[in-house]
Coordinates of C-alpha atoms and ligand atoms in Angstrom, one line a residue:
M1 CA 103.2 133.7 91.5
M2 CA 103.0 130.2 89.4
R3 CA 100.2 128.8 88.7
L4 CA 99.6 124.7 89.4
V5 CA 98.6 122.7 87.1
V6 CA 97.0 119.4 88.6
V7 CA 96.7 116.0 86.0
S8 CA 95.6 113.4 87.2
N9 CA 93.4 109.6 85.6
R10 CA 89.8 111.3 87.6
V11 CA 89.3 114.7 88.4
T12 CA 86.5 115.5 91.2
M13 CA 84.9 118.3 90.0
P14 CA 83.1 119.5 93.2
E15 CA 79.4 121.6 90.9
R16 CA 79.6 118.4 89.7
G17 CA 78.7 116.9 92.9
E18 CA 80.4 114.2 92.4
K19 CA 80.9 112.1 96.0
V20 CA 84.3 111.4 96.8
A21 CA 85.7 110.8 100.5
A22 CA 86.2 114.0 102.1
G23 CA 89.8 114.2 103.2
G24 CA 92.3 112.7 101.4
L25 CA 94.0 113.0 98.6
A26 CA 91.2 114.8 96.2
V27 CA 91.1 117.4 99.1
A28 CA 94.5 117.7 99.6
L29 CA 95.0 118.7 96.0
R30 CA 91.8 120.4 95.4
S31 CA 93.4 122.2 98.6
A32 CA 96.8 123.1 96.8
L33 CA 95.1 124.3 94.3
E34 CA 93.4 126.8 95.5
K35 CA 95.7 128.1 97.7
H36 CA 98.2 128.5 94.7
G37 CA 95.3 129.3 92.2
G38 CA 95.1 126.6 89.0
L39 CA 93.8 124.1 87.2
W40 CA 92.9 120.4 87.5
F41 CA 92.9 118.6 84.2
G42 CA 92.0 114.6 83.6
W43 CA 89.2 111.9 83.0
S44 CA 85.4 113.2 83.5
G45 CA 84.6 109.9 84.4
T46 CA 82.1 109.6 82.2
T47 CA 82.0 108.3 78.3
S48 CA 80.7 109.8 75.2
A49 CA 80.8 108.4 71.3
E50 CA 82.7 110.7 69.9
P51 CA 86.6 111.8 71.9
S52 CA 86.6 115.0 73.0
S53 CA 88.8 117.4 70.4
R54 CA 89.0 119.9 72.9
V55 CA 88.3 121.4 76.2
E56 CA 86.1 123.9 78.1
P57 CA 87.4 124.6 81.8
V58 CA 85.0 125.4 84.2
R59 CA 85.8 127.9 86.5
L60 CA 85.4 128.0 90.8
G61 CA 86.7 130.5 92.7
N62 CA 90.2 130.5 91.6
V63 CA 90.3 127.1 90.5
S64 CA 89.7 125.7 86.9
Y65 CA 88.0 122.7 86.2
A66 CA 89.0 120.8 82.8
V67 CA 87.8 117.5 82.1
V68 CA 87.7 114.7 79.2
D69 CA 85.4 112.3 78.1
L70 CA 86.8 108.8 76.8
T71 CA 85.1 106.7 74.0
E72 CA 84.0 103.2 75.1
A73 CA 87.0 102.1 73.5
E74 CA 89.5 104.1 75.4
R75 CA 87.9 103.3 78.9
Q76 CA 88.2 99.4 78.0
S77 CA 92.0 100.2 76.5
Y78 CA 93.8 102.9 78.9
Y79 CA 91.5 101.9 82.0
L80 CA 90.5 98.7 82.2
G81 CA 93.3 97.1 79.8
F82 CA 96.8 98.4 80.3
S83 CA 96.4 99.9 83.2
N84 CA 94.3 98.1 85.0
R85 CA 95.1 94.3 84.0
A86 CA 98.7 95.0 82.7
L87 CA 100.5 97.9 85.2
W88 CA 98.5 97.4 88.5
P89 CA 99.2 93.9 88.4
L90 CA 102.6 94.2 87.5
M91 CA 103.7 96.7 89.9
H92 CA 102.3 95.4 92.5
Y93 CA 104.6 92.2 92.0
R94 CA 101.8 90.5 90.0
L95 CA 103.2 88.9 87.1
G96 CA 101.1 85.8 86.8
L97 CA 97.8 88.3 87.0
T98 CA 99.5 90.6 84.8
D99 CA 97.6 90.2 81.1
F100 CA 99.2 92.7 78.5
D101 CA 97.5 93.3 75.2
R102 CA 99.1 95.4 72.5
S103 CA 95.6 96.8 71.0
D104 CA 95.2 97.8 75.1
Y105 CA 99.0 99.7 75.1
A106 CA 97.9 101.5 71.5
G107 CA 94.9 103.1 73.4
Y108 CA 96.8 103.8 76.6
L109 CA 99.5 105.7 74.6
G110 CA 96.6 107.0 72.2
V111 CA 95.2 108.8 75.7
N112 CA 98.2 110.2 77.2
R113 CA 98.7 112.0 73.9
R114 CA 95.0 113.4 73.6
F115 CA 95.4 114.4 77.0
A116 CA 98.9 116.5 75.8
K117 CA 97.3 117.6 73.3
L118 CA 94.4 119.0 74.9
L119 CA 96.4 120.2 77.9
V120 CA 98.9 122.5 75.9
P121 CA 96.4 125.0 74.6
Q122 CA 95.5 125.4 78.4
L123 CA 99.6 125.8 79.6
K124 CA 100.8 129.0 80.7
P125 CA 104.3 129.4 80.4
D126 CA 105.4 129.8 84.6
D127 CA 102.8 127.4 84.6
V128 CA 103.8 124.1 87.2
I129 CA 102.2 120.7 86.5
W130 CA 102.1 117.8 88.6
I131 CA 100.9 114.9 87.2
H132 CA 99.4 111.7 88.9
D133 CA 99.9 108.2 88.9
Y134 CA 100.2 105.3 86.4
H135 CA 97.7 105.4 84.3
L136 CA 99.7 109.1 82.6
I137 CA 103.4 107.8 82.6
P138 CA 103.6 108.7 79.1
L139 CA 102.1 112.2 79.5
A140 CA 105.2 114.8 79.8
A141 CA 107.0 113.0 77.4
E142 CA 104.2 113.8 75.1
L143 CA 103.9 116.9 76.4
R144 CA 107.4 117.7 75.9
R145 CA 107.5 116.6 72.1
R146 CA 104.6 119.0 71.9
G147 CA 107.3 121.7 73.0
V148 CA 106.7 122.0 76.7
T149 CA 109.6 123.3 78.2
N150 CA 107.6 124.0 82.1
R151 CA 108.7 122.1 85.0
I152 CA 106.5 119.1 85.2
G153 CA 106.7 116.6 88.1
Y154 CA 104.6 112.2 88.4
F155 CA 103.8 111.4 91.7
H156 CA 103.6 107.4 91.8
H157 CA 100.6 106.5 94.5
I158 CA 101.7 102.6 93.8
P159 CA 105.1 100.2 94.2
W160 CA 107.4 100.5 91.3
P161 CA 109.1 97.0 91.2
S162 CA 112.8 96.0 90.4
A163 CA 114.0 95.7 86.7
E164 CA 113.5 92.1 87.0
V165 CA 110.0 92.2 87.2
F166 CA 109.2 95.9 85.3
G167 CA 111.0 94.6 82.3
A168 CA 108.8 91.4 82.0
L169 CA 106.3 94.0 80.6
P170 CA 106.3 94.5 76.6
F171 CA 107.9 97.9 75.8
S172 CA 109.1 98.3 79.6
A173 CA 112.4 100.2 77.9
T174 CA 110.1 102.3 76.0
L175 CA 107.7 103.4 78.4
I176 CA 109.9 103.6 81.8
S177 CA 112.4 105.9 79.4
T178 CA 109.1 108.4 79.6
M179 CA 110.2 108.4 83.1
T180 CA 112.8 110.7 82.6
A181 CA 110.7 113.8 80.8
Y182 CA 109.9 114.6 84.3
D183 CA 111.8 117.2 86.3
L184 CA 110.7 115.3 89.7
V185 CA 109.8 111.9 90.3
G186 CA 108.1 111.4 93.9
M187 CA 107.7 108.0 95.3
Q188 CA 106.2 106.2 97.8
T189 CA 109.1 105.0 99.7
Q190 CA 113.0 104.5 98.9
T191 CA 112.6 101.0 97.9
D192 CA 110.6 102.3 94.9
A193 CA 112.5 105.1 93.7
D194 CA 115.7 102.6 93.7
N195 CA 113.2 100.2 91.9
L196 CA 112.6 102.7 89.4
I197 CA 116.3 104.2 89.0
G198 CA 117.6 101.1 89.0
G199 CA 115.3 100.0 85.9
L200 CA 116.3 103.0 84.0
V201 CA 120.0 101.9 84.9
A202 CA 119.4 98.1 83.6
L203 CA 116.7 99.0 80.7
R204 CA 117.6 102.0 78.9
G205 CA 121.4 102.5 80.7
A206 CA 120.8 105.7 82.4
H207 CA 123.4 107.4 84.5
R208 CA 123.4 107.5 87.9
D209 CA 124.0 109.9 90.7
G210 CA 122.4 109.0 94.1
E211 CA 118.7 110.8 93.6
R212 CA 119.5 112.0 89.6
V213 CA 118.9 109.8 86.9
K214 CA 119.9 111.3 83.6
A215 CA 119.2 109.0 80.3
G216 CA 118.9 111.7 77.9
P217 CA 118.9 115.6 77.4
R218 CA 117.2 116.3 81.0
E219 CA 118.3 115.0 84.6
T220 CA 115.6 113.4 86.5
V221 CA 115.0 113.7 90.3
V222 CA 113.7 110.4 91.6
R223 CA 112.9 111.1 95.6
P224 CA 110.5 109.3 98.2
F225 CA 107.8 111.7 99.1
P226 CA 105.6 109.0 101.5
I227 CA 102.3 110.4 101.5
G228 CA 100.3 110.7 104.7
I229 CA 96.6 111.9 105.8
D230 CA 94.7 115.1 107.5
V231 CA 95.6 113.2 110.9
E232 CA 93.8 116.4 112.6
S233 CA 90.6 116.7 110.7
F234 CA 90.5 112.3 110.8
R235 CA 90.8 112.0 114.6
K236 CA 88.4 114.8 115.6
L237 CA 85.4 113.2 112.6
A238 CA 86.3 109.7 115.2
V239 CA 85.9 111.3 118.4
A240 CA 82.5 113.3 116.7
S241 CA 81.1 110.0 115.3
V242 CA 81.8 108.1 118.3
R243 CA 80.1 110.5 120.7
A244 CA 76.9 110.7 118.0
A245 CA 77.1 106.7 117.7
T246 CA 76.2 107.3 113.8
Q247 CA 73.4 104.7 112.2
P248 CA 75.7 102.4 110.2
I249 CA 77.9 101.7 113.2
R250 CA 74.9 101.0 115.5
A251 CA 73.7 98.8 112.6
T252 CA 76.9 97.3 112.2
T253 CA 78.9 97.0 115.0
G254 CA 75.5 96.9 117.4
P255 CA 75.0 93.4 117.5
L256 CA 78.6 92.4 118.1
G257 CA 77.8 93.8 122.3
G258 CA 80.4 94.1 124.6
R259 CA 82.3 91.8 122.1
K260 CA 85.9 93.0 121.1
L261 CA 85.9 94.2 117.1
V262 CA 89.1 93.3 115.2
I263 CA 88.5 95.7 111.4
G264 CA 89.6 95.9 107.8
V265 CA 88.6 98.5 105.4
D266 CA 89.7 97.5 101.4
R267 CA 89.1 98.5 98.3
L268 CA 87.6 94.7 97.2
D269 CA 91.2 94.5 95.2
Y270 CA 93.9 91.3 95.2
S271 CA 96.7 93.4 96.2
K272 CA 94.6 94.0 99.6
G273 CA 95.1 90.8 100.8
I274 CA 91.6 90.3 101.7
V275 CA 91.0 86.2 101.4
Q276 CA 94.5 85.7 103.0
R277 CA 93.6 88.2 105.9
L278 CA 90.2 85.5 106.5
E279 CA 91.9 82.8 106.3
A280 CA 94.4 84.2 109.0
F281 CA 91.3 85.0 111.2
G282 CA 90.1 81.1 110.4
Q283 CA 93.2 80.7 111.5
F284 CA 93.5 82.5 114.7
L285 CA 90.2 80.6 116.4
R286 CA 91.6 77.2 115.6
S287 CA 94.5 77.8 116.8
H288 CA 93.0 79.9 120.2
P289 CA 89.4 78.5 120.6
E290 CA 89.1 80.5 123.9
H291 CA 88.2 83.8 121.7
R292 CA 85.5 82.1 120.0
G293 CA 82.5 83.6 120.9
N294 CA 83.9 86.9 122.2
V295 CA 85.9 88.2 119.3
G296 CA 84.5 89.5 115.5
L297 CA 86.0 90.7 112.4
L298 CA 84.6 93.2 109.7
Q299 CA 85.8 93.2 106.8
I300 CA 84.3 96.6 104.9
A301 CA 84.8 96.1 101.3
P302 CA 83.7 97.8 98.7
P303 CA 83.9 96.0 95.2
S304 CA 86.0 98.3 92.4
R305 CA 87.1 98.0 89.1
S306 CA 84.2 95.0 88.7
D307 CA 84.7 95.3 85.0
V308 CA 88.0 93.9 85.7
P309 CA 87.7 89.6 85.5
E310 CA 90.4 88.9 88.4
Y311 CA 88.1 91.3 90.5
A312 CA 85.0 89.8 89.9
E313 CA 86.2 86.4 91.1
L314 CA 88.0 87.8 94.2
D315 CA 84.4 89.2 94.9
R316 CA 83.2 85.3 94.9
Q317 CA 86.3 84.0 96.6
S318 CA 86.2 86.5 99.2
D319 CA 82.6 85.6 99.7
E320 CA 83.1 82.4 99.8
V321 CA 85.7 82.1 102.2
A322 CA 83.8 84.6 104.6
G323 CA 81.0 81.4 104.4
R324 CA 82.9 78.6 105.0
L325 CA 84.6 80.1 108.1
N326 CA 81.4 81.5 109.8
A327 CA 79.9 77.6 109.3
A328 CA 82.7 76.1 110.2
L329 CA 83.4 78.2 113.2
G330 CA 80.6 80.0 114.4
E331 CA 77.5 79.6 117.2
F332 CA 73.6 80.3 117.0
D333 CA 74.4 83.2 118.6
W334 CA 77.6 84.5 117.0
T335 CA 79.2 85.4 113.5
P336 CA 83.0 85.5 113.3
I337 CA 82.7 87.1 110.1
R338 CA 81.0 89.9 108.6
V339 CA 82.1 91.2 104.9
V340 CA 80.1 94.2 104.3
K341 CA 80.3 95.3 100.4
K342 CA 79.9 99.4 100.7
A343 CA 81.0 101.9 100.7
Y344 CA 81.1 104.8 104.0
S345 CA 81.3 108.5 104.8
R346 CA 84.9 108.8 106.7
S347 CA 82.9 109.9 109.4
A348 CA 81.3 106.1 109.9
L349 CA 84.9 104.6 109.0
A350 CA 86.7 106.9 111.7
G351 CA 84.0 105.6 114.2
F352 CA 84.6 102.1 113.4
Y353 CA 88.4 102.4 113.2
R354 CA 87.9 103.8 117.0
R355 CA 85.8 101.3 118.0
A356 CA 87.9 98.1 116.6
Q357 CA 90.8 96.6 119.2
V358 CA 92.7 95.8 116.4
G359 CA 93.1 97.2 112.9
L360 CA 94.2 94.3 110.2
V361 CA 96.0 96.2 107.6
T362 CA 97.7 93.6 105.8
P363 CA 97.9 93.5 101.5
M364 CA 100.5 91.2 100.0
R365 CA 102.0 94.7 98.1
D366 CA 100.5 98.1 98.5
G367 CA 102.1 101.9 98.2
M368 CA 101.5 102.9 101.0
N369 CA 98.5 102.1 102.8
L370 CA 95.9 105.5 103.7
V371 CA 93.7 102.8 106.1
A372 CA 97.1 102.2 108.2
K373 CA 97.4 105.6 108.9
E374 CA 93.5 106.8 109.1
Y375 CA 93.2 103.8 112.2
I376 CA 95.9 105.0 114.1
A377 CA 94.8 108.8 113.4
A378 CA 91.1 107.1 115.2
Q379 CA 92.4 106.0 118.2
N380 CA 91.5 107.1 121.8
P381 CA 94.8 107.8 122.8
E382 CA 94.5 106.6 126.5
D383 CA 92.8 103.3 125.3
P384 CA 94.2 103.0 122.0
G385 CA 94.2 99.4 119.7
V386 CA 96.5 98.2 117.9
L387 CA 97.4 98.0 114.2
V388 CA 98.4 94.7 112.4
L389 CA 100.9 96.3 109.4
S390 CA 102.1 93.8 106.5
R391 CA 105.6 94.1 105.9
F392 CA 105.0 95.0 101.9
A393 CA 102.9 97.9 102.3
G394 CA 104.9 101.1 101.6
A395 CA 103.4 102.1 105.1
A396 CA 105.5 100.0 107.5
H397 CA 108.5 101.8 106.3
Q398 CA 107.3 104.7 108.4
M399 CA 105.2 102.6 111.2
G400 CA 107.5 100.1 112.8
E401 CA 106.0 99.9 116.4
A402 CA 103.0 98.6 114.7
L403 CA 103.2 94.3 114.7
I404 CA 104.8 94.0 111.1
V405 CA 103.8 90.5 109.9
N406 CA 104.2 89.2 106.8
P407 CA 100.6 88.3 104.7
Y408 CA 101.6 85.0 103.2
D409 CA 102.3 83.5 106.7
T410 CA 98.7 83.0 107.8
H411 CA 100.1 81.5 111.1
E412 CA 102.4 84.6 111.8
V413 CA 99.0 87.1 111.3
A414 CA 97.1 85.1 113.5
E415 CA 99.7 84.8 116.6
A416 CA 99.4 88.8 115.9
I417 CA 96.3 88.8 116.0
R418 CA 96.4 86.6 119.6
T419 CA 99.7 89.4 120.7
A420 CA 97.3 92.4 119.4
L421 CA 94.0 91.5 121.3
A422 CA 96.0 90.3 124.5
M423 CA 98.3 93.5 124.4
P424 CA 98.6 95.7 127.9
Q425 CA 97.6 99.2 127.6
S426 CA 100.8 100.8 128.3
E427 CA 102.5 98.8 125.7
R428 CA 99.4 99.7 123.3
V429 CA 99.5 103.2 124.3
R430 CA 103.6 103.7 124.0
R431 CA 103.3 102.0 120.4
F432 CA 100.2 104.5 119.4
E433 CA 102.1 107.4 121.0
R434 CA 105.3 107.5 118.5
L435 CA 102.7 105.8 115.6
Y436 CA 100.6 109.1 116.2
A437 CA 103.4 111.5 116.1
T438 CA 104.7 109.8 112.8
I439 CA 102.2 110.0 111.2
A440 CA 100.8 113.7 112.2
A441 CA 104.6 114.7 111.2
S442 CA 104.3 113.8 107.9
D443 CA 100.2 114.7 107.3
I444 CA 99.0 115.6 103.7
G445 CA 100.1 119.4 104.2
W446 CA 103.2 118.2 104.7
W447 CA 103.2 116.1 102.0
T448 CA 102.2 118.6 99.5
S449 CA 104.1 121.3 100.5
R450 CA 107.4 119.4 100.9
Y451 CA 106.6 118.0 96.8
L452 CA 106.0 121.3 95.7
A453 CA 108.6 122.9 96.9
A454 CA 110.9 120.2 95.3
L455 CA 109.2 120.7 92.0
T456 CA 109.0 124.2 91.6
G457 CA 113.0 124.3 93.3
A458 CA 111.6 126.7 96.1
E459 CA 113.2 124.3 98.9
A460 CA 115.4 127.3 99.7
A461 CA 113.6 129.9 97.9
D462 CA 110.3 130.9 98.2
K463 CA 108.8 130.7 94.6
L464 CA 105.6 129.0 95.8
A465 CA 104.3 129.7 98.9
P466 CA 103.4 126.0 100.6
P467 CA 100.1 124.9 100.5
E468 CA 99.8 124.5 104.8
P469 CA 102.1 126.6 107.2
P470 CA 104.2 124.3 109.4
R471 CA 102.8 123.0 112.0
K472 CA 103.7 124.9 115.5
A473 CA 106.3 122.5 117.8
S474 CA 104.4 121.5 121.3
G475 CA 107.0 120.2 123.0
A476 CA 105.9 116.4 122.1
T477 CA 108.4 113.7 122.6
R478 CA 108.7 112.2 119.5
K479 CA 111.7 109.4 120.0
P480 CA 112.8 107.8 115.9
A481 CA 110.9 104.5 115.7
A482 CA 112.8 101.6 115.9
R483 CA 112.5 100.6 112.4
Q484 CA 111.8 103.3 110.5
R485 CA 113.7 103.6 107.6
A486 CA 115.3 106.9 107.3
T487 CA 115.2 107.3 103.9
T488 CA 111.3 107.6 104.1
R489 CA 111.2 109.9 107.3
P490 CA 110.0 113.4 107.2
A491 CA 112.0 115.9 106.8
A492 CA 115.2 116.3 109.5
K493 CA 114.3 119.8 110.2
K494 CA 110.1 119.5 110.4
P495 CA 109.4 120.9 114.0
A496 CA 108.3 118.0 116.6
A497 CA 104.4 117.0 116.2
K498 CA 101.6 117.8 118.2
T499 CA 101.6 115.4 120.9
A500 CA 99.2 112.8 120.2
I501 CA 97.1 112.7 123.6
Q502 CA 95.3 116.5 124.2
P503 CA 94.3 116.5 127.7
A504 CA 91.3 118.0 126.9
Q505 CA 90.4 115.5 124.0
A506 CA 91.0 112.9 126.5
A507 CA 89.3 114.0 129.4
N508 CA 86.4 114.5 127.1
D509 CA 86.4 111.0 126.0
A510 CA 86.4 109.5 129.4
A511 CA 84.3 111.8 130.6
L512 CA 81.6 110.7 128.0
G513 CA 82.0 107.1 129.1
E514 CA 83.7 106.3 125.7
K515 CA 83.9 102.2 126.0
R516 CA 85.1 99.7 123.8
G517 CA 82.4 97.5 122.0
S518 CA 79.7 98.4 123.1
F519 CA 77.7 99.9 120.5
G520 CA 74.5 100.8 121.8
Q521 CA 74.0 104.6 120.8
R522 CA 72.0 106.4 117.4
A523 CA 72.4 109.4 114.7
G524 CA 72.2 108.8 111.3
S525 CA 75.7 109.2 108.6
K526 CA 74.9 108.7 104.8
P527 CA 76.6 105.8 103.4
L528 CA 78.6 107.5 100.3
P529 CA 77.7 105.1 97.0
N530 CA 81.1 105.6 96.3
A531 CA 83.7 106.7 98.0
A532 CA 86.7 104.9 97.9
S533 CA 89.3 106.4 95.7
P534 CA 88.4 105.6 91.6
R535 CA 91.3 103.6 90.9
Ligands
LIG601 P1 93.9 102.7 97.2 O1 94.8 101.3 96.6 O2 92.9 103.2 96.8 O3 95.5 104.0 97.3 P2 94.8 103.4 100.4 O4 95.6 103.8 100.5 O5 94.2 102.7 101.1 O6 94.1 102.6 98.9 O7 93.1 104.2 100.2 C1 91.6 103.7 100.4 C2 90.7 104.9 100.6 O8 90.2 104.6 100.3 C3 91.3 105.4 102.1 O9 91.6 106.6 102.8 C4 89.9 104.5 102.8 O10 89.3 105.1 103.9 C5 88.9 104.8 101.5 N1 87.9 103.6 101.7 C6 88.4 102.2 101.6 N2 86.9 101.6 101.9 C7 86.3 102.6 102.0 C8 84.6 102.1 102.5 N3 84.0 100.9 102.0 N4 84.0 103.2 102.3 C9 84.6 104.5 102.5 N5 86.2 105.0 101.8 C10 86.8 104.1 101.9 C11 96.0 104.3 96.2 C12 97.7 103.1 96.7 C13 98.2 103.3 98.5 C14 98.1 104.6 98.4 C15 97.1 105.6 97.9 C16 97.3 107.3 98.0 O11 97.1 101.8 96.1 O12 99.0 101.8 98.1 O13 98.3 105.2 100.1 O14 96.8 105.2 96.3 O15 98.7 107.1 97.4

């Protein structure tokens, strides 16, 4: 049996007691590693005076964790500088915010080189290596330079822009060509896959044959693998959280009383469109004054990357816009917008989502956006809320039954909020059922097993057992989404999704008298200090 080696910027080591959001990518990767046995390699998240010259893996069960400390200079250049001030804005189509610095780029290449040097002694001949995200683009090329011939895959969690945009990055041709050191490159959408291949053709003169691209000795497959969430666990969390009415839910939404709730949940990041969303909510209240006093927006936005100036500016700006709108539109007994800047437990988040009549997910650009999927997974099937989703989120390629909006158009978003609040129950249920079926059929287990099957060449043969058994077909009726793109849909042979509505659960919810907008129960779920992803 092959061993799996996962490499990512951050490693979440259970024995260090790192408080990560339970669920999500960290848990999916750990469960794949546990299934196959393996090694998780990456940055410890801490800095030390001297660069680590070797790693000492810590074994827990059949998974070993190997972490490397960075120096403060490396954290500045590799992480805050090139990764987050050059690549992040560039990949999100924000050329105006892209700040390229040659010494940051040198630091980025240096850390990737050091990672390769430290990883090579840990590798075994049959290992399959899976590298994650934009911090580590050149890692495979560095491993190949050191003679590594193993299968190496990469998954890109964020968008990949067109060659016109990517080409604006100095050394873009050199950087993009390191992608051809991979055997398999996974993208969130077909658009991203086409952009990468187009970039390789335009900037490196690569030869394209469908999903295969060749610019050197190796042929690389570039394919969309839309990432999912653990839908079933999240649904259960939402049901349990609302039943228990955990303390954060009571404390944060209690004062809303019987009012309707619109929710936004994002890391405080300019790609998420938080300021534009607040403005759109203000526009909605101005255009539809009859809603004043009976609906509120709860925006949960824990700060991230506060060391990067653009993020500090966004923090200031969102406070300012919320304050201005509240002063202009609020009443003595009603505050229209509440911005909460802390991370919450998965359970509290699930409860908030289930309480909210509208999920407002309006990024200016997003690789996938897991909040859109979490919002749907958390809904009460009998009385679901409505998802308003940006067309520039990867999730929009799969979730066509949401109200799809252009986040740059404040009026359009404002009208979508009105439409969502007025939507009849039958239409809400119809849209919800299709959305739930889609996200359940392409959940996180499906994503990991499908990626690994493609990487190991086990799509037909059974070289590496899938990390999760295929779900049982349940006879659920799943019609293809109207706007769903064939290219990003789950594999055609996937059995039908579990039906969204499980009669027993629906009956339970009804028996418990679960009502939207009433938050008067208790219990305690502690917020996690840093539960959002460490990106
Ligand atoms: P992110 O940019 O971090 O991920 P997203 O996909 O929305 O964006 O995931 C954020 C996660 O953090 C969600 O699971 C959410 O619940 C959680 N979170 C946000 N605010 C929180 C809070 N206050 N408390 C607790 N948890 C919170 C990147 C890409 C995305 C891509 C993912 C996965 O930018 O496009 O979907 O990776 O590939």
